[in-house]
Coordinates of N, CA and C in Angstrom, one line a residue:
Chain A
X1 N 0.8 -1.2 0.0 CA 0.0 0.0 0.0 C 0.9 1.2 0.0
X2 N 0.3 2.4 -0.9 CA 1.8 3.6 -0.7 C 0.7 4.4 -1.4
X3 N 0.8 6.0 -0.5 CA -0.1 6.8 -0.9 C 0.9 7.9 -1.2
X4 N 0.7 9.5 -1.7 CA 1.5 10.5 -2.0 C 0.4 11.7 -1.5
X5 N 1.0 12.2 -0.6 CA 0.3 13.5 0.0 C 1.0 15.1 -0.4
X6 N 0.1 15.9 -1.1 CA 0.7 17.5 -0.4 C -0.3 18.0 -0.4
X7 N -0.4 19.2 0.5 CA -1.2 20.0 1.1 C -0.4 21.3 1.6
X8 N -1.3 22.2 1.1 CA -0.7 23.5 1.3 C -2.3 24.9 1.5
X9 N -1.3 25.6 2.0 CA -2.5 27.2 2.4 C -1.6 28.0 1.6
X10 N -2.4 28.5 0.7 CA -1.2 29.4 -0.6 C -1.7 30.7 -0.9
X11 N -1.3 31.7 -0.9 CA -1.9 33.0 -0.9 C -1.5 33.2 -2.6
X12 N -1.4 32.4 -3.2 CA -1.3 32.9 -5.1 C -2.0 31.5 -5.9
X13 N -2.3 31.8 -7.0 CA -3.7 31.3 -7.7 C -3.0 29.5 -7.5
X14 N -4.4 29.2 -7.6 CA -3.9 27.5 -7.4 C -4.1 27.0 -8.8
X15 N -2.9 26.2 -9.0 CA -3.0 25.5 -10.7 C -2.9 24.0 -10.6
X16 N -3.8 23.8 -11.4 CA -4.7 22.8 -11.7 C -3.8 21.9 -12.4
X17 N -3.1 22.2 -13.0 CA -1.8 20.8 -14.1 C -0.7 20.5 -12.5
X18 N -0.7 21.5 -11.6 CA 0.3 20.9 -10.7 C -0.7 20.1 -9.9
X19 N -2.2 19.8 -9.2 CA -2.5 19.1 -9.1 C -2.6 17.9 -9.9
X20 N -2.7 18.1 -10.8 CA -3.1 16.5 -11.6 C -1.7 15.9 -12.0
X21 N -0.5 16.8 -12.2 CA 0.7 15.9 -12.2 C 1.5 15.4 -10.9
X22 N 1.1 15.9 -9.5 CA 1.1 15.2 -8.5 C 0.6 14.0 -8.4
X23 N -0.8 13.9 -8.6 CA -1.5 12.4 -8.4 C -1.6 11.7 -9.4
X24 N -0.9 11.8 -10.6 CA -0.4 11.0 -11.7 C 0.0 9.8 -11.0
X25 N -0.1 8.7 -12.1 CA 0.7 7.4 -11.5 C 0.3 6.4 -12.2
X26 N 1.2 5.8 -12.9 CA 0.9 4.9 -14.2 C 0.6 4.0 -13.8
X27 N 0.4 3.5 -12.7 CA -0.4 2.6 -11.8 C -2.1 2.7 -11.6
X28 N -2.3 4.1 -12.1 CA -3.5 4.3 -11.6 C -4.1 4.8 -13.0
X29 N -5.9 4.1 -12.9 CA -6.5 4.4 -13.9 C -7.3 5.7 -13.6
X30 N -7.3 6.7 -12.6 CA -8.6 7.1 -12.4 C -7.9 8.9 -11.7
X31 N -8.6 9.9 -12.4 CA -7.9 11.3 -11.2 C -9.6 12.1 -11.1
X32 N -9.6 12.4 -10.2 CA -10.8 12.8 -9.5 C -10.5 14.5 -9.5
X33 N -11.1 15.9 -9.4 CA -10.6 16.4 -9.3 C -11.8 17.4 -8.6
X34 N -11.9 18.4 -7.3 CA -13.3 19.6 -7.5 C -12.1 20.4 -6.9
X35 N -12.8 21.7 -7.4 CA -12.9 22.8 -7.2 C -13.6 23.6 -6.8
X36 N -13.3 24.6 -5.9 CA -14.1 25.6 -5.0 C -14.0 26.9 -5.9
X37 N -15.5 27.0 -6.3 CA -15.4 28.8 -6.9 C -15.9 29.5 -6.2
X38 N -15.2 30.6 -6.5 CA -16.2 32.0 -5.9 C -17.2 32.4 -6.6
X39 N -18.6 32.2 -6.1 CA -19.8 32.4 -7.3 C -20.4 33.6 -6.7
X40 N -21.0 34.4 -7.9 CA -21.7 36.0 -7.9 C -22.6 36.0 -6.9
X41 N -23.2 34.8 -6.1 CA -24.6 35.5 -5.3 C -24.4 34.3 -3.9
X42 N -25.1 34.9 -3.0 CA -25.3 34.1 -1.7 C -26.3 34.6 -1.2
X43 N -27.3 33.5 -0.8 CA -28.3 34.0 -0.4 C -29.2 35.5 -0.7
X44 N -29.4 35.1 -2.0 CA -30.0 36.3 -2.8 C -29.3 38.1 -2.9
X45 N -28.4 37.7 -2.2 CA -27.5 39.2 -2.5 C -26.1 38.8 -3.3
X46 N -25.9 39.9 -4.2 CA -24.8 40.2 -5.5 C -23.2 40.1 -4.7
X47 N -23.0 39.0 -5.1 CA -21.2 38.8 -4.2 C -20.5 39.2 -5.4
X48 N -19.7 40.2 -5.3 CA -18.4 40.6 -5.9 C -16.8 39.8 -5.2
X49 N -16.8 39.5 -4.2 CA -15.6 38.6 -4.4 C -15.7 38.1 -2.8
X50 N -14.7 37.4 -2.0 CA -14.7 36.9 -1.3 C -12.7 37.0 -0.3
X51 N -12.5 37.4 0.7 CA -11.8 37.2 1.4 C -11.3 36.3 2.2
X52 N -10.5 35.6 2.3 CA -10.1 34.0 3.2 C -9.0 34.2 3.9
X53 N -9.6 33.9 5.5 CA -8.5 34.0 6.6 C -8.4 33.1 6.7
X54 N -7.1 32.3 7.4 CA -6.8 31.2 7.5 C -5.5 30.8 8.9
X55 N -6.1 30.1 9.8 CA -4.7 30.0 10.8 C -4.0 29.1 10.3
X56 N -2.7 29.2 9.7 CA -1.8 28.6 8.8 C -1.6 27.3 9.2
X57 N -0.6 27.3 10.5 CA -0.2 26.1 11.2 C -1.1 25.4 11.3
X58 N -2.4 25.7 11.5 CA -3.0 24.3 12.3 C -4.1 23.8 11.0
X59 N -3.9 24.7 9.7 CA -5.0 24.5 8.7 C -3.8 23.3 8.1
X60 N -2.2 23.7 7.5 CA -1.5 22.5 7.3 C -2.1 21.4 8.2
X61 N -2.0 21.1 9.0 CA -1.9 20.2 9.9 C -3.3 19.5 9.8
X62 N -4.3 19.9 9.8 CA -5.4 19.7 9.5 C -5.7 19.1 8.3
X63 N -5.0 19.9 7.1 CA -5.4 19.3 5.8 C -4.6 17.9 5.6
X64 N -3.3 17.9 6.5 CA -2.4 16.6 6.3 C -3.3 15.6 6.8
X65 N -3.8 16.0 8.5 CA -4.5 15.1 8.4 C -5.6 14.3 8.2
X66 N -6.5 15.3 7.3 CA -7.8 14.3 6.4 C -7.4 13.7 5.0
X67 N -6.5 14.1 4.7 CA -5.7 13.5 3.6 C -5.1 12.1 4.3
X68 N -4.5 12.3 5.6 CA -4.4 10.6 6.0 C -5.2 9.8 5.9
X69 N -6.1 10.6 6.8 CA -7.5 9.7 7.2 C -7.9 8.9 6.0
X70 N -7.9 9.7 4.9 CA -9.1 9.5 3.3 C -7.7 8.1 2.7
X71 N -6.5 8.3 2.8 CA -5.6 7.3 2.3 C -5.5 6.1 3.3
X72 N -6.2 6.0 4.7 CA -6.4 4.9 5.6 C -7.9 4.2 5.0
X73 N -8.9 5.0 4.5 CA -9.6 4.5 4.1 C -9.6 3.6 2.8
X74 N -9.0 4.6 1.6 CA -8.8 4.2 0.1 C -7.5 3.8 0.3
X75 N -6.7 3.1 0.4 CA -5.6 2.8 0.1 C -5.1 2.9 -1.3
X76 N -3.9 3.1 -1.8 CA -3.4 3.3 -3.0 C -3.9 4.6 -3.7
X77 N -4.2 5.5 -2.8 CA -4.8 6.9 -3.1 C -3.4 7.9 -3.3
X78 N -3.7 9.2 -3.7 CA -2.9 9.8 -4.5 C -3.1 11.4 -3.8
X79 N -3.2 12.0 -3.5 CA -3.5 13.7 -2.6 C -2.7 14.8 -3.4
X80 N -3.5 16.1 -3.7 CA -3.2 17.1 -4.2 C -4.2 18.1 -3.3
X81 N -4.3 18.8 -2.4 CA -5.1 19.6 -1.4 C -4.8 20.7 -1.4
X82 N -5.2 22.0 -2.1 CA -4.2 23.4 -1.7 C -5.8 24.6 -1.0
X83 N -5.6 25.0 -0.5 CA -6.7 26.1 0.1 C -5.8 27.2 -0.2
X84 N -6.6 28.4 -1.0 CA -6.4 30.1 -1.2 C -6.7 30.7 0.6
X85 N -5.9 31.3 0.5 CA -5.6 32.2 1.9 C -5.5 33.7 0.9
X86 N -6.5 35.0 1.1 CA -6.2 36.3 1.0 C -7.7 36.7 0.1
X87 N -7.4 37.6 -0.9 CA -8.7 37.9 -1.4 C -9.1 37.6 -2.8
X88 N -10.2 37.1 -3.3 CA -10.2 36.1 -4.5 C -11.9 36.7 -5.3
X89 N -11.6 37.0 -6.5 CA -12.8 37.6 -7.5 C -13.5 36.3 -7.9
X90 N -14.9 36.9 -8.0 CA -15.7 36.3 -8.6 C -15.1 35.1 -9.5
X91 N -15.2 33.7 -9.9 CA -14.9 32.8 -10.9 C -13.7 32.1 -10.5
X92 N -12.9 32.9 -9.4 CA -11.3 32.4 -8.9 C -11.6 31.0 -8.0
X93 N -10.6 30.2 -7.6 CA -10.2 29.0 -7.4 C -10.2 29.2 -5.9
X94 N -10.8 28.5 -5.0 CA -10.8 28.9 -3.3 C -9.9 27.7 -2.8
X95 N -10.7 26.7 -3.4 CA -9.6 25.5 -3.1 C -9.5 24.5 -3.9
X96 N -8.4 23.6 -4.2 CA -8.6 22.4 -5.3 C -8.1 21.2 -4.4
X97 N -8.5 20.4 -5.2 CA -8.5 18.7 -4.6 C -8.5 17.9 -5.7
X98 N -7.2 17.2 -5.7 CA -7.3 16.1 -6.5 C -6.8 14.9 -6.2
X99 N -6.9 13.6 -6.4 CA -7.4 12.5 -6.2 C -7.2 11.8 -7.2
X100 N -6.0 11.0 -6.8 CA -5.6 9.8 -7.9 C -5.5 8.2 -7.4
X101 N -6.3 7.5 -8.2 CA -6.4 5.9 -7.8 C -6.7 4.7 -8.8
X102 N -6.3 3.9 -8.3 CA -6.6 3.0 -9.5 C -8.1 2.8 -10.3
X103 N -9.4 3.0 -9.1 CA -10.3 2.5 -10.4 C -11.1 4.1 -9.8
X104 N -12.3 4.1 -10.0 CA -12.3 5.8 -10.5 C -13.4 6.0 -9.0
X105 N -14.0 4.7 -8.5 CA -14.8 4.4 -7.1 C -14.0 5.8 -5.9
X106 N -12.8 4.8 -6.1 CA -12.0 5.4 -4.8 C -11.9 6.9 -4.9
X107 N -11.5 7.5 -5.7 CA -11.2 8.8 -6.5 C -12.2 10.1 -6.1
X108 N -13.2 9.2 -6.5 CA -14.8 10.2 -6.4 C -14.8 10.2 -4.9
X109 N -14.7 8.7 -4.1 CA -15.3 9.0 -3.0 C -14.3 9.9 -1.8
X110 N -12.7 9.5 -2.4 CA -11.8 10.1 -1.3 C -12.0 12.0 -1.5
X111 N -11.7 12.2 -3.0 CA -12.2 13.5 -3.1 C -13.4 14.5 -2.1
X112 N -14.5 13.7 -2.4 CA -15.9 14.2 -1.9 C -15.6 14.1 -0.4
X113 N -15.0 13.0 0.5 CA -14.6 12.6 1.7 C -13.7 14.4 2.3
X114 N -12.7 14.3 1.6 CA -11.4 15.9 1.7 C -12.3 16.8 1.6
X115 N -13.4 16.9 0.6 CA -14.3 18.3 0.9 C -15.3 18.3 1.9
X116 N -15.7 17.9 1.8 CA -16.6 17.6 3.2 C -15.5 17.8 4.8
X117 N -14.8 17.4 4.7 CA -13.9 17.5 5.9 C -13.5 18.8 6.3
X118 N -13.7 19.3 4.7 CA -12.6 20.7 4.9 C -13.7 21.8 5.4
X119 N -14.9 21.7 4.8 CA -16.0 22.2 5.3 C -15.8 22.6 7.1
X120 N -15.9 21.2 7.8 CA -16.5 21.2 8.8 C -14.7 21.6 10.0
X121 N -13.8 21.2 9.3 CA -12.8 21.1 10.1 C -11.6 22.2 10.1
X122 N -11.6 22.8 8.6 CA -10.5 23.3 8.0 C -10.5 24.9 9.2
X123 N -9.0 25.1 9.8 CA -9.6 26.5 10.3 C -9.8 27.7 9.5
X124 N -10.5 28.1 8.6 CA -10.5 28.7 7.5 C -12.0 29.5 7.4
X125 N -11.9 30.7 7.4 CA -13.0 31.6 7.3 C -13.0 32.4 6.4
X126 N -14.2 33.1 5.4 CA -14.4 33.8 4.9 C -15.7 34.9 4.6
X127 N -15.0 35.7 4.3 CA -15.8 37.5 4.4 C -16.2 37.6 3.2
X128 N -17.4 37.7 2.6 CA -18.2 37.8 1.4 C -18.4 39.4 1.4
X129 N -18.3 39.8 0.2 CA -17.8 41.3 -0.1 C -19.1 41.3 -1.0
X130 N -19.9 42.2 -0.9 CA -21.7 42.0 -1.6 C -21.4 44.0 -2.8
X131 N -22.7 44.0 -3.5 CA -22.3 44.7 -4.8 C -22.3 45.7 -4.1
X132 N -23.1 46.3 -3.0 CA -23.9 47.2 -2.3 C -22.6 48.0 -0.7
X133 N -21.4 47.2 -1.1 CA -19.8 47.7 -0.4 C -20.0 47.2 0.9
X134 N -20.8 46.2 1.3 CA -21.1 45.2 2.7 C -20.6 44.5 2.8
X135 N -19.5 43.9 3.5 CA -18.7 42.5 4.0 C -19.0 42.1 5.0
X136 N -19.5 40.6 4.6 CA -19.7 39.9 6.4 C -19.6 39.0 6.2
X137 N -18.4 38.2 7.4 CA -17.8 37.3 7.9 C -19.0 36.3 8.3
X138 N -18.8 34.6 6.9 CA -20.0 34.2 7.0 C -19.8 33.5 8.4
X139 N -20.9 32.5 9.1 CA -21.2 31.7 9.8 C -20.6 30.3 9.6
X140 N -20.1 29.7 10.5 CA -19.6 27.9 9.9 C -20.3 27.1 11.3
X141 N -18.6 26.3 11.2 CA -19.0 24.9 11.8 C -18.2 25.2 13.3
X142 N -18.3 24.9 14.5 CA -18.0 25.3 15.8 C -16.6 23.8 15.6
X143 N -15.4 24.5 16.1 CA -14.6 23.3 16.0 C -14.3 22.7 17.6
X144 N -15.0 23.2 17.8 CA -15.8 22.5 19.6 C -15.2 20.9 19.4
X145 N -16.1 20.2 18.5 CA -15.9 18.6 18.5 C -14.7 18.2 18.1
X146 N -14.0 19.0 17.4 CA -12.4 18.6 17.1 C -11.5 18.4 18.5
X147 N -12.1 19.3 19.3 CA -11.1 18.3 21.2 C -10.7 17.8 21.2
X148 N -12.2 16.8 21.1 CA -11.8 15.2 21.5 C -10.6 14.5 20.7
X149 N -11.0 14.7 19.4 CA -9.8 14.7 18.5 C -8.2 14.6 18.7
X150 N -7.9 15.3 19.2 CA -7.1 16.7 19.7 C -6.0 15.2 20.8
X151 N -5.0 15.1 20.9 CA -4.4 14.4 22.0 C -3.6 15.2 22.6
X152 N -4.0 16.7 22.7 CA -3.7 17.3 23.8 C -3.9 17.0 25.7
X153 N -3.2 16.9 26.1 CA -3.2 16.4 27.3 C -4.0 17.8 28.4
X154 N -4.2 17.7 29.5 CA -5.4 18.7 30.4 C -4.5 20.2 30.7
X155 N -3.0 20.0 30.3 CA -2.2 21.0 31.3 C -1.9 21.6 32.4
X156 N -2.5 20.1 33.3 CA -2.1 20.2 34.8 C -1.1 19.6 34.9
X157 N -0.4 18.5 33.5 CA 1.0 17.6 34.0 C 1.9 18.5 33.6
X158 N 2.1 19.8 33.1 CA 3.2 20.3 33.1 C 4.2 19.9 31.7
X159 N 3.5 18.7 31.1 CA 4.5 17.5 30.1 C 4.8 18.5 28.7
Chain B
X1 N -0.7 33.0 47.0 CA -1.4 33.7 46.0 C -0.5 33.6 44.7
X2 N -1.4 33.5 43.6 CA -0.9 32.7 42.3 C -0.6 33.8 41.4
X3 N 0.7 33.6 40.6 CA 1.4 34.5 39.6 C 0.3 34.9 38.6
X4 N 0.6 36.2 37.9 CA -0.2 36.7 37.1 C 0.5 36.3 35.7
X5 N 0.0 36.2 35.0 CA 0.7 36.0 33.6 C -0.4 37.0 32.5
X6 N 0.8 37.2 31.5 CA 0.2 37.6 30.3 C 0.0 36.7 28.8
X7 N -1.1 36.6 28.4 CA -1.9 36.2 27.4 C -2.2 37.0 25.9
X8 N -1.2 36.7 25.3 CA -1.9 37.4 23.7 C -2.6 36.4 23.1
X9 N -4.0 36.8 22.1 CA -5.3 36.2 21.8 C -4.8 36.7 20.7
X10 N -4.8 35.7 20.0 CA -4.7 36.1 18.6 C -6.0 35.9 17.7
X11 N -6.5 36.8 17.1 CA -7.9 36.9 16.3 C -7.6 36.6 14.8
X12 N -8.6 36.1 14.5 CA -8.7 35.3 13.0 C -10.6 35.9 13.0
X13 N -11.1 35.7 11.7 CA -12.5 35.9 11.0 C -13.0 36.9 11.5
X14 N -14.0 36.5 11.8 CA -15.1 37.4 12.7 C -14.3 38.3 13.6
X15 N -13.1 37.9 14.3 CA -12.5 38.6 15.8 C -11.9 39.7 14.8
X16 N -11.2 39.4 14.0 CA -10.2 40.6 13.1 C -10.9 42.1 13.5
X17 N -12.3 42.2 13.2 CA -12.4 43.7 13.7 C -12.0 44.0 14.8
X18 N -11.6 43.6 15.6 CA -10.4 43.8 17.2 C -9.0 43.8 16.9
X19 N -8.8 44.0 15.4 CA -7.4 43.6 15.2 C -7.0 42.6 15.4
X20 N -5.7 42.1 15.3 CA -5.1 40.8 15.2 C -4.8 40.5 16.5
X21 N -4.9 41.0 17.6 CA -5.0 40.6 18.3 C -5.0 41.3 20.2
X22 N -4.8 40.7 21.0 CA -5.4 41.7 22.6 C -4.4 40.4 23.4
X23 N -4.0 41.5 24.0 CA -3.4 41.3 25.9 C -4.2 41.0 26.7
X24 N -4.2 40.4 27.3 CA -5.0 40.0 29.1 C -4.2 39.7 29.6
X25 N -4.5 40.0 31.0 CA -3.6 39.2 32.2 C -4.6 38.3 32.6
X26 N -4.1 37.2 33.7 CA -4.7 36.6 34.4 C -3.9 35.3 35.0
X27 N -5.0 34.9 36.3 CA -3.6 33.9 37.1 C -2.7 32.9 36.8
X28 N -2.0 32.2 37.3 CA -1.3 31.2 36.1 C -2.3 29.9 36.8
X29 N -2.7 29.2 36.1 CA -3.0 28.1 36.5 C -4.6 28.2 36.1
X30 N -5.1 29.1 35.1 CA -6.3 29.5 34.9 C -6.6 28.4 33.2
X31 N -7.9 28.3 33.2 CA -8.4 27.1 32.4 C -8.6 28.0 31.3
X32 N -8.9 27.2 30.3 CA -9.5 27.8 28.5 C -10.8 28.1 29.0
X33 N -11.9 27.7 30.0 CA -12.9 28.2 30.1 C -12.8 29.6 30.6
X34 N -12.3 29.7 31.9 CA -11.7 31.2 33.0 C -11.6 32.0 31.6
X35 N -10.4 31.7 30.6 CA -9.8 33.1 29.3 C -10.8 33.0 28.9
X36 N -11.8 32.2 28.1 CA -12.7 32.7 27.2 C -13.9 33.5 27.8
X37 N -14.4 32.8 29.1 CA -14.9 34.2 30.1 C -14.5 35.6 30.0
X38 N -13.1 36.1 30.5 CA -12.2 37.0 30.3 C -12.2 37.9 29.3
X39 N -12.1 37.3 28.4 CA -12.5 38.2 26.6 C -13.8 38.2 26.2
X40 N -14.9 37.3 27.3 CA -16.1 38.1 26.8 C -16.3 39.4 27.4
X41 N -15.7 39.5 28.5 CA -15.5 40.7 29.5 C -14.9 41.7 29.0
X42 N -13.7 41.3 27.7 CA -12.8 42.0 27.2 C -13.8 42.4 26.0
X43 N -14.2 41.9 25.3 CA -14.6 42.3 24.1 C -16.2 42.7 24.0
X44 N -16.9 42.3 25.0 CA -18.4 42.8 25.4 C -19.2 41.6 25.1
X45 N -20.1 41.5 26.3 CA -21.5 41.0 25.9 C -21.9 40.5 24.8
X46 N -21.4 41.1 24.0 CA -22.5 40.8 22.3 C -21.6 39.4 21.8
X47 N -20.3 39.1 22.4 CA -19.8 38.4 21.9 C -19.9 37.0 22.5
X48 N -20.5 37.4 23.5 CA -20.6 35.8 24.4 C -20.8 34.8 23.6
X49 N -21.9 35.0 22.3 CA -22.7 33.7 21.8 C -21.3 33.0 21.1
X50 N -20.6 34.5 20.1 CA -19.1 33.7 19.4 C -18.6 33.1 20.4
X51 N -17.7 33.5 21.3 CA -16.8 33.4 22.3 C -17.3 31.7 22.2
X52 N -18.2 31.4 23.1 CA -19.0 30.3 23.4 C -19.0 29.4 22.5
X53 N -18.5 29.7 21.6 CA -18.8 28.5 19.7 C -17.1 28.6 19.9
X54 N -16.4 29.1 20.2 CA -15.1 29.7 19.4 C -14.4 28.3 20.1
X55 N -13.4 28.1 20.1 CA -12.1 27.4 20.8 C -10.6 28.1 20.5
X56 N -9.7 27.9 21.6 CA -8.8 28.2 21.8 C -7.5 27.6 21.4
X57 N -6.3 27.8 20.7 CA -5.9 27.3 20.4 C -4.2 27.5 21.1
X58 N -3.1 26.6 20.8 CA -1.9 27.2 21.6 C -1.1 26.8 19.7
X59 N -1.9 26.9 18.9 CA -1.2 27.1 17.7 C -0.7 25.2 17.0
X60 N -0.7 24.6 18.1 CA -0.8 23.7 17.5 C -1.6 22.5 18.1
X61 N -2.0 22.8 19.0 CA -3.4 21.7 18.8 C -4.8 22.5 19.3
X62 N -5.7 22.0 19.1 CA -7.3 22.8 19.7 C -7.1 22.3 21.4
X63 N -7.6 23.2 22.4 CA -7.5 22.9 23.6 C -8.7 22.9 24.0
X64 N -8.7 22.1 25.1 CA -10.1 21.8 25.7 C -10.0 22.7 26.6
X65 N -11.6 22.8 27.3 CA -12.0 23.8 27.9 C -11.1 23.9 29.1
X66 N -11.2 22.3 29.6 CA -10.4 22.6 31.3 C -8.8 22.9 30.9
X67 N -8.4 22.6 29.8 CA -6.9 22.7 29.8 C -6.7 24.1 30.9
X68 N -5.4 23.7 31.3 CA -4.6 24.9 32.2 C -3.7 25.9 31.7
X69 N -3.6 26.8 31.9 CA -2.3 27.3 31.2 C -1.9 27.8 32.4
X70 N -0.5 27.7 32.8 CA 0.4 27.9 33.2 C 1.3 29.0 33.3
X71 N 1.6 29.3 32.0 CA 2.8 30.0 31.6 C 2.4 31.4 30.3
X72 N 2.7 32.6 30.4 CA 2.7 33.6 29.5 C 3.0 32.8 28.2
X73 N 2.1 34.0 27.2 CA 2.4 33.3 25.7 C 0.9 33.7 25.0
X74 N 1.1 32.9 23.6 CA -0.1 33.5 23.0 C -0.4 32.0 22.2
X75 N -1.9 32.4 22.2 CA -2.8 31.4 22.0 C -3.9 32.3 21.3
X76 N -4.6 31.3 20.5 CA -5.6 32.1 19.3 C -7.0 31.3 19.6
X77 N -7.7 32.1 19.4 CA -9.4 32.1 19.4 C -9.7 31.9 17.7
X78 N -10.1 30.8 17.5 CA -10.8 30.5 16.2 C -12.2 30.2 16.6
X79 N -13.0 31.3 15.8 CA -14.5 31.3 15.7 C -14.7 29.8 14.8
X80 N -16.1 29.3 14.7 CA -16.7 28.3 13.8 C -16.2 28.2 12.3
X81 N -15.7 27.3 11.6 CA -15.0 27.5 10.3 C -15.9 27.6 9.0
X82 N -15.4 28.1 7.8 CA -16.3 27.8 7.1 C -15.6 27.5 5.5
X83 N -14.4 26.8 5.6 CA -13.6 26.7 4.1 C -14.1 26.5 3.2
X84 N -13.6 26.3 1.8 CA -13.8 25.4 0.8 C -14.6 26.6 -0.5

């Protein structure tokens, strides 16, 4: 079993041929690939573009590790993961994911698995910039349940 | 009677309008519940509901509520996420 991981938080446009020649592999019949756009409207108001904060250290770390998790599941899986950190127009690239594996099952599902993850876990927020010169910092997921996760110890041992 | 230490809160999303970040003091041996108390106190009322969603971080792992801190330093408040 042998998987290939990168993952990165990149403040310059994300390209799409460096994902897919990452998870290349003449081994494998199958590359999966989504992308996150920035689309014109949210909830019935005119979005002109979008800004993305990001706590660096702990978003690497986080993206490495649902990329494990998804290659403990699919074995012989392939990882390309990058998240945009800064400010991004209408049609631009927020995050890409690609996904390389032998039959095209694994591919679809590890992919879909990484987005979903990133949703709920990634520390990554962003500020929707509306036609009318209003930015507000949308609403997410409380990373409360990531704790448990977490093998931080209580900080009464001192260790 | 227990040492005072100092705490820089580093702000990310929602908190950024506070700037990047705020000083507190408080005792050494005080929990991630006690600080997030503290910066509702610090940053007002209106923020209790975030505060309450948010968790605290020491940069490299998410801390639980009882964690202790001990020692001066800085640690970040990440509100609810929303990537992708």
């Amino acid at each position: 079993m042998s998987h290939k991981i990168f993952t990165d938080i990149r403040e310059e446009e994300l390209s799409i041929d460096k994902a897919i020649n990452f998870v290349k592999d003449d081994k494998y019949g199958a590359i999966d690939s989504f992308l996150g756009i920035v689309r014109n409207n949210h909830n019935k108001r005119e979005v002109t573009g979008i800004t993305y904060d990001a706590h660096i250290p702990l978003a690497k770390k986080t993206l490495q590790l649902i990329c494990e998790e998804a290659a403990g599941i699919w074995p012989e899986t392939h990882y390309y993961v990058v998240h945009y950190k800064g400010h991004l127009n209408v049609g631009d690239i927020s995050v890409l994911i690609a996904v390389g594996s032998t039959h095209r099952d694994e591919s679809f599902e590890a992919c879909r698995y990484v987005i979903e993850e990133i949703k709920t876990r990634l520390p990554i927020w962003k500020k929707e910039h509306y036609i009318d010169g209003i930015s507000e910092w949308l609403p997410g997921h409380s990373l409360k349940d990531e704790v448990e996760q977490t093998t931080v110890c209580c900080g009464h041992c001192n260790s | 009677m227990s040492n005072i230490i100092k705490i820089k809160i580093k702000f990310y999303g929602c908190f950024r309008k506070y700037g990047d970040f705020t000083d507190m003091v408080c005792p050494s041996g005080s929990s991630v519940s006690f600080i997030k108390k503290e910066l509702i106190k610090l940053l007002g009322i209106q923020e209790e509901n975030i505060i309450n969603d948010s968790v605290l971080s020491d940069d490299r792992s998410i801390l639980p509520d009882e964690y202790i801190v001990h020692q001066s330093g800085s640690l970040s408040i990440l509100p609810p996420v929303c990537g992708g």
